[in-house]
Amino acid sequence: MKINILTLFPEYFETFKNQSIIAKAIKLGHLEINIINFRNFSKEKHQKVDDTVYGGGDGMLLQVEPIDLALQTVPNSHKILLSPQGSRFNQSKAHELSKFPEITLICGHYEGFDERILNFVDEELSIGDFVLTGGEIPAMTIAESVARLTPGVLKKGSHENESFEGDGLLDYPQYTKPAEYKGLKVPEVLLSGNHALIEKWRKENAYLKTLKNRKDIIERKKNEN
């Protein structure tokens, strides 16, 4: 899979590309991360890529032309504008995006984008109902979430029991050694070796954890049924 990232701050992604799962996937040839500085496509003096808002208002908007020209270098990719106004990114969307051979993530900055940029992209996504200074962190979030679903990046089946997978619930509680720490004990059932009981306990506690932390998921599942 190839992931293009359009940004004004390419240096943000140096560590991202060279650490952990992402670095391993790149080394093995399962993933390519292509960083594009769209300032290089500006035709204005001093490579300016922003300007004042028509109609008045604070801040500066990213201009349409540099981003359009940058996108023309990745014509076969699925193009995604990252902004707080976009549809909510989730695990289901990560699976959907992982099916594309090539995607492009466009990082905003300053006050936002000229609205006409939407005419040159396939969709607009947000990672949550909050505002950041730029789109670099959302780009890393989506890139890693999608990359780890790409065949060969993780051990086969290793993500299937994670939160939001399968039945859509949060992951069940998990423990490791020691079996007791400061009076806090690992549930006896997990030490029993009885795999049927362990599986039953995990399903029950995945539900309870979801009910406690994300009631909205439980309600949504009820409405689906």
C-alpha positions as a LaTeX table, in Angstrom:
\begin{tabular}{lrrr}
\hline
Residue & $x$ (\AA) & $y$ (\AA) & $z$ (\AA) \\
\hline
Met1 & 0.00 & 0.00 & 0.00 \\
Lys2 & 1.12 & 3.55 & $-0.71$ \\
Ile3 & 0.18 & 6.47 & 1.54 \\
Asn4 & 0.90 & 9.99 & 0.29 \\
Ile5 & 0.85 & 12.82 & 2.83 \\
Leu6 & 0.56 & 16.43 & 1.69 \\
Thr7 & 1.97 & 18.75 & 4.35 \\
Leu8 & 3.81 & 22.01 & 4.92 \\
Phe9 & 5.92 & 20.31 & 7.61 \\
Pro10 & 7.53 & 17.16 & 6.15 \\
Glu11 & 9.96 & 16.94 & 9.07 \\
Tyr12 & 7.06 & 15.91 & 11.34 \\
Phe13 & 7.03 & 12.53 & 9.63 \\
Glu14 & 10.70 & 11.54 & 9.83 \\
Thr15 & 10.38 & 9.77 & 13.18 \\
Phe16 & 6.96 & 8.39 & 12.22 \\
Lys17 & 8.41 & 6.62 & 9.18 \\
Asn18 & 11.40 & 5.20 & 11.04 \\
Gln19 & 9.85 & 3.66 & 14.14 \\
Ser20 & 7.97 & 0.51 & 15.17 \\
Ile21 & 5.41 & $-1.18$ & 12.91 \\
Ile22 & 5.55 & 1.51 & 10.21 \\
Ala23 & 9.32 & 1.22 & 9.77 \\
Lys24 & 9.11 & $-2.59$ & 9.65 \\
Ala25 & 6.30 & $-2.52$ & 7.06 \\
Ile26 & 8.29 & $-0.12$ & 4.87 \\
Lys27 & 11.42 & $-2.26$ & 5.15 \\
Leu28 & 9.50 & $-5.41$ & 4.17 \\
Gly29 & 7.92 & $-3.65$ & 1.18 \\
His30 & 4.32 & $-3.84$ & 2.42 \\
Leu31 & 4.03 & $-0.07$ & 2.81 \\
Glu32 & 5.30 & 3.11 & 1.16 \\
Ile33 & 5.00 & 6.51 & 2.83 \\
Asn34 & 5.44 & 9.40 & 0.40 \\
Ile35 & 5.71 & 12.88 & 1.93 \\
Ile36 & 4.86 & 15.81 & $-0.38$ \\
Asn37 & 5.49 & 19.42 & 0.64 \\
Phe38 & 2.77 & 21.29 & $-1.21$ \\
Arg39 & 4.61 & 24.58 & $-0.63$ \\
Asn40 & 6.81 & 23.45 & $-3.51$ \\
Phe41 & 3.79 & 23.85 & $-5.83$ \\
Ser42 & 3.17 & 27.50 & $-5.02$ \\
Lys43 & 3.55 & 29.92 & $-7.94$ \\
Glu44 & 3.64 & 32.96 & $-5.66$ \\
Lys45 & 6.61 & 34.91 & $-4.41$ \\
His46 & 8.38 & 33.26 & $-1.47$ \\
Gln47 & 6.27 & 30.12 & $-2.10$ \\
Lys48 & 3.27 & 31.56 & $-0.29$ \\
Val49 & 0.40 & 29.06 & 0.11 \\
Asp50 & $-2.14$ & 31.04 & 2.19 \\
Asp51 & $-4.04$ & 34.30 & 2.01 \\
Thr52 & $-6.69$ & 36.40 & 3.75 \\
Val53 & $-10.35$ & 35.37 & 3.91 \\
Tyr54 & $-12.84$ & 36.86 & 1.42 \\
Gly55 & $-15.60$ & 38.60 & 3.34 \\
Gly56 & $-13.35$ & 39.27 & 6.30 \\
Gly57 & $-12.35$ & 37.20 & 9.28 \\
Asp58 & $-9.36$ & 36.20 & 11.36 \\
Gly59 & $-6.55$ & 34.00 & 10.19 \\
Met60 & $-5.27$ & 32.87 & 6.81 \\
Leu61 & $-6.71$ & 30.20 & 4.51 \\
Leu62 & $-4.75$ & 27.67 & 2.49 \\
Gln63 & $-5.09$ & 28.43 & $-1.21$ \\
Val64 & $-6.60$ & 25.96 & $-3.63$ \\
Glu65 & $-3.96$ & 26.08 & $-6.39$ \\
Pro66 & $-0.88$ & 24.64 & $-4.60$ \\
Ile67 & $-2.89$ & 21.73 & $-3.22$ \\
Asp68 & $-4.57$ & 21.05 & $-6.57$ \\
Leu69 & $-1.19$ & 21.02 & $-8.33$ \\
Ala70 & 0.28 & 18.70 & $-5.69$ \\
Leu71 & $-2.69$ & 16.33 & $-6.03$ \\
Gln72 & $-2.10$ & 16.12 & $-9.76$ \\
Thr73 & 1.15 & 14.26 & $-9.00$ \\
Val74 & $-0.85$ & 11.43 & $-7.34$ \\
Pro75 & $-3.76$ & 11.07 & $-9.80$ \\
Asn76 & $-4.59$ & 7.43 & $-9.04$ \\
Ser77 & $-4.88$ & 7.78 & $-5.27$ \\
His78 & $-7.98$ & 8.08 & $-3.09$ \\
Lys79 & $-7.72$ & 11.69 & $-1.88$ \\
Ile80 & $-8.73$ & 12.65 & 1.67 \\
Leu81 & $-8.93$ & 16.14 & 3.14 \\
Leu82 & $-8.35$ & 16.18 & 6.91 \\
Ser83 & $-10.45$ & 18.72 & 8.80 \\
Pro84 & $-12.75$ & 19.05 & 11.84 \\
Gln85 & $-15.71$ & 19.38 & 9.44 \\
Gly86 & $-15.21$ & 15.92 & 7.94 \\
Ser87 & $-17.01$ & 12.66 & 8.60 \\
Arg88 & $-15.79$ & 10.82 & 11.70 \\
Phe89 & $-12.93$ & 8.41 & 11.13 \\
Asn90 & $-13.35$ & 5.02 & 12.83 \\
Gln91 & $-12.21$ & 1.41 & 12.56 \\
Ser92 & $-14.78$ & 0.65 & 9.88 \\
Lys93 & $-13.42$ & 3.49 & 7.75 \\
Ala94 & $-9.87$ & 2.25 & 8.40 \\
His95 & $-10.84$ & $-1.14$ & 6.93 \\
Glu96 & $-12.44$ & 0.61 & 3.94 \\
Leu97 & $-9.35$ & 2.72 & 3.25 \\
Ser98 & $-7.02$ & $-0.27$ & 3.65 \\
Lys99 & $-8.58$ & $-1.76$ & 0.49 \\
Phe100 & $-7.23$ & 1.08 & $-1.68$ \\
Pro101 & $-3.78$ & 0.50 & $-3.19$ \\
Glu102 & $-2.98$ & 4.19 & $-2.72$ \\
Ile103 & $-4.45$ & 6.96 & $-0.55$ \\
Thr104 & $-3.50$ & 10.60 & $-0.09$ \\
Leu105 & $-3.95$ & 12.51 & 3.18 \\
Ile106 & $-4.01$ & 16.32 & 3.01 \\
Cys107 & $-2.89$ & 18.16 & 6.15 \\
Gly108 & $-4.41$ & 21.54 & 6.82 \\
His109 & $-2.90$ & 24.43 & 8.76 \\
Tyr110 & $-3.67$ & 28.02 & 9.73 \\
Glu111 & $-7.39$ & 28.90 & 9.68 \\
Gly112 & $-8.31$ & 26.10 & 7.27 \\
Phe113 & $-8.82$ & 25.45 & 3.57 \\
Asp114 & $-10.36$ & 27.34 & 0.68 \\
Glu115 & $-13.65$ & 25.45 & 0.31 \\
Arg116 & $-12.99$ & 24.86 & $-3.40$ \\
Ile117 & $-10.35$ & 22.27 & $-2.47$ \\
Leu118 & $-13.26$ & 19.89 & $-1.81$ \\
Asn119 & $-13.77$ & 19.73 & $-5.57$ \\
Phe120 & $-10.42$ & 17.97 & $-5.96$ \\
Val121 & $-10.72$ & 15.32 & $-3.24$ \\
Asp122 & $-12.79$ & 12.18 & $-2.72$ \\
Glu123 & $-13.80$ & 12.73 & 0.89 \\
Glu124 & $-13.26$ & 14.80 & 4.02 \\
Leu125 & $-12.41$ & 13.10 & 7.33 \\
Ser126 & $-12.04$ & 14.13 & 10.98 \\
Ile127 & $-10.50$ & 12.17 & 13.85 \\
Gly128 & $-12.77$ & 13.80 & 16.44 \\
Asp129 & $-14.76$ & 16.79 & 17.60 \\
Phe130 & $-11.83$ & 19.02 & 18.50 \\
Val131 & $-9.47$ & 21.39 & 16.71 \\
Leu132 & $-5.71$ & 21.02 & 16.24 \\
Thr133 & $-3.17$ & 23.46 & 14.83 \\
Gly134 & $-2.58$ & 21.27 & 11.79 \\
Gly135 & $-3.45$ & 17.99 & 10.14 \\
Glu136 & $-0.14$ & 16.23 & 10.74 \\
Ile137 & $-1.21$ & 14.32 & 13.85 \\
Pro138 & $-4.53$ & 13.23 & 12.25 \\
Ala139 & $-2.55$ & 12.10 & 9.18 \\
Met140 & $-0.27$ & 9.96 & 11.35 \\
Thr141 & $-3.29$ & 8.56 & 13.20 \\
Ile142 & $-5.11$ & 7.54 & 10.03 \\
Ala143 & $-1.95$ & 6.33 & 8.28 \\
Glu144 & $-1.01$ & 3.99 & 11.13 \\
Ser145 & $-4.58$ & 2.77 & 11.63 \\
Val146 & $-4.89$ & 1.92 & 7.94 \\
Ala147 & $-1.35$ & 0.58 & 7.51 \\
Arg148 & $-1.69$ & $-1.99$ & 10.29 \\
Leu149 & $-4.66$ & $-3.51$ & 8.44 \\
Thr150 & $-2.62$ & $-3.93$ & 5.26 \\
Pro151 & $-1.76$ & $-7.59$ & 4.57 \\
Gly152 & 1.71 & $-8.49$ & 5.83 \\
Val153 & 2.07 & $-5.56$ & 8.24 \\
Leu154 & 0.79 & $-7.47$ & 11.30 \\
Lys155 & 0.74 & $-11.19$ & 12.00 \\
Lys156 & $-2.34$ & $-12.68$ & 10.34 \\
Gly157 & $-5.43$ & $-12.41$ & 12.56 \\
Ser158 & $-3.63$ & $-10.47$ & 15.31 \\
His159 & $-5.98$ & $-7.46$ & 15.10 \\
Glu160 & $-9.22$ & $-9.46$ & 15.01 \\
Asn161 & $-9.85$ & $-9.38$ & 18.78 \\
Glu162 & $-8.96$ & $-5.73$ & 19.29 \\
Ser163 & $-11.38$ & $-2.97$ & 20.23 \\
Phe164 & $-14.00$ & $-2.18$ & 17.54 \\
Glu165 & $-13.26$ & $-5.38$ & 15.62 \\
Gly166 & $-15.59$ & $-8.38$ & 15.29 \\
Asp167 & $-18.68$ & $-7.55$ & 17.35 \\
Gly168 & $-17.63$ & $-3.90$ & 17.61 \\
Leu169 & $-17.17$ & $-3.88$ & 21.39 \\
Leu170 & $-14.12$ & $-2.64$ & 23.28 \\
Asp171 & $-11.37$ & $-5.13$ & 24.00 \\
Tyr172 & $-11.72$ & $-7.31$ & 27.10 \\
Pro173 & $-9.43$ & $-6.67$ & 30.13 \\
Gln174 & $-6.04$ & $-8.36$ & 29.86 \\
Tyr175 & $-3.34$ & $-9.22$ & 32.40 \\
Thr176 & 0.23 & $-10.51$ & 32.57 \\
Lys177 & 2.68 & $-11.61$ & 35.30 \\
Pro178 & 2.80 & $-11.29$ & 38.25 \\
Ala179 & $-0.50$ & $-12.95$ & 39.18 \\
Glu180 & $-0.77$ & $-10.59$ & 42.18 \\
Tyr181 & 0.57 & $-7.08$ & 42.65 \\
Lys182 & $-0.07$ & $-4.99$ & 45.78 \\
Gly183 & $-3.10$ & $-7.14$ & 46.56 \\
Leu184 & $-4.50$ & $-6.78$ & 43.03 \\
Lys185 & $-5.07$ & $-10.26$ & 41.63 \\
Val186 & $-5.53$ & $-11.58$ & 38.13 \\
Pro187 & $-9.05$ & $-13.10$ & 37.84 \\
Glu188 & $-8.89$ & $-16.79$ & 38.75 \\
Val189 & $-10.66$ & $-17.89$ & 35.59 \\
Leu190 & $-7.71$ & $-16.66$ & 33.48 \\
Leu191 & $-5.38$ & $-18.93$ & 35.44 \\
Ser192 & $-7.69$ & $-21.96$ & 35.21 \\
Gly193 & $-6.63$ & $-23.24$ & 31.79 \\
Asn194 & $-10.32$ & $-23.77$ & 30.95 \\
His195 & $-10.51$ & $-22.15$ & 27.52 \\
Ala196 & $-14.31$ & $-22.30$ & 27.28 \\
Leu197 & $-14.69$ & $-20.44$ & 30.60 \\
Ile198 & $-11.97$ & $-17.97$ & 29.63 \\
Glu199 & $-13.72$ & $-17.20$ & 26.34 \\
Lys200 & $-17.04$ & $-16.74$ & 28.17 \\
Trp201 & $-15.39$ & $-14.42$ & 30.72 \\
Arg202 & $-13.77$ & $-12.37$ & 27.96 \\
Lys203 & $-17.04$ & $-11.86$ & 26.07 \\
Glu204 & $-18.89$ & $-10.86$ & 29.24 \\
Asn205 & $-16.19$ & $-8.43$ & 30.33 \\
Ala206 & $-15.82$ & $-6.91$ & 26.87 \\
Tyr207 & $-19.51$ & $-6.06$ & 27.09 \\
Leu208 & $-19.19$ & $-4.68$ & 30.65 \\
Lys209 & $-16.17$ & $-2.56$ & 29.74 \\
Thr210 & $-17.98$ & $-1.16$ & 26.70 \\
Leu211 & $-21.07$ & $-0.44$ & 28.81 \\
Lys212 & $-18.93$ & 1.44 & 31.33 \\
Asn213 & $-16.73$ & 3.43 & 28.94 \\
Arg214 & $-18.74$ & 3.70 & 25.71 \\
Lys215 & $-22.48$ & 3.42 & 26.28 \\
Asp216 & $-22.99$ & 4.93 & 22.83 \\
Ile217 & $-21.66$ & 1.72 & 21.26 \\
Ile218 & $-24.11$ & $-0.41$ & 23.22 \\
Glu219 & $-27.00$ & 1.86 & 22.25 \\
Arg220 & $-25.99$ & 1.81 & 18.61 \\
Lys221 & $-25.85$ & $-1.98$ & 18.59 \\
Lys222 & $-29.32$ & $-2.13$ & 20.17 \\
Asn223 & $-30.70$ & 0.15 & 17.45 \\
Glu224 & $-29.06$ & $-2.00$ & 14.75 \\
Asn225 & $-30.92$ & $-5.00$ & 16.10 \\
\hline
\end{tabular}
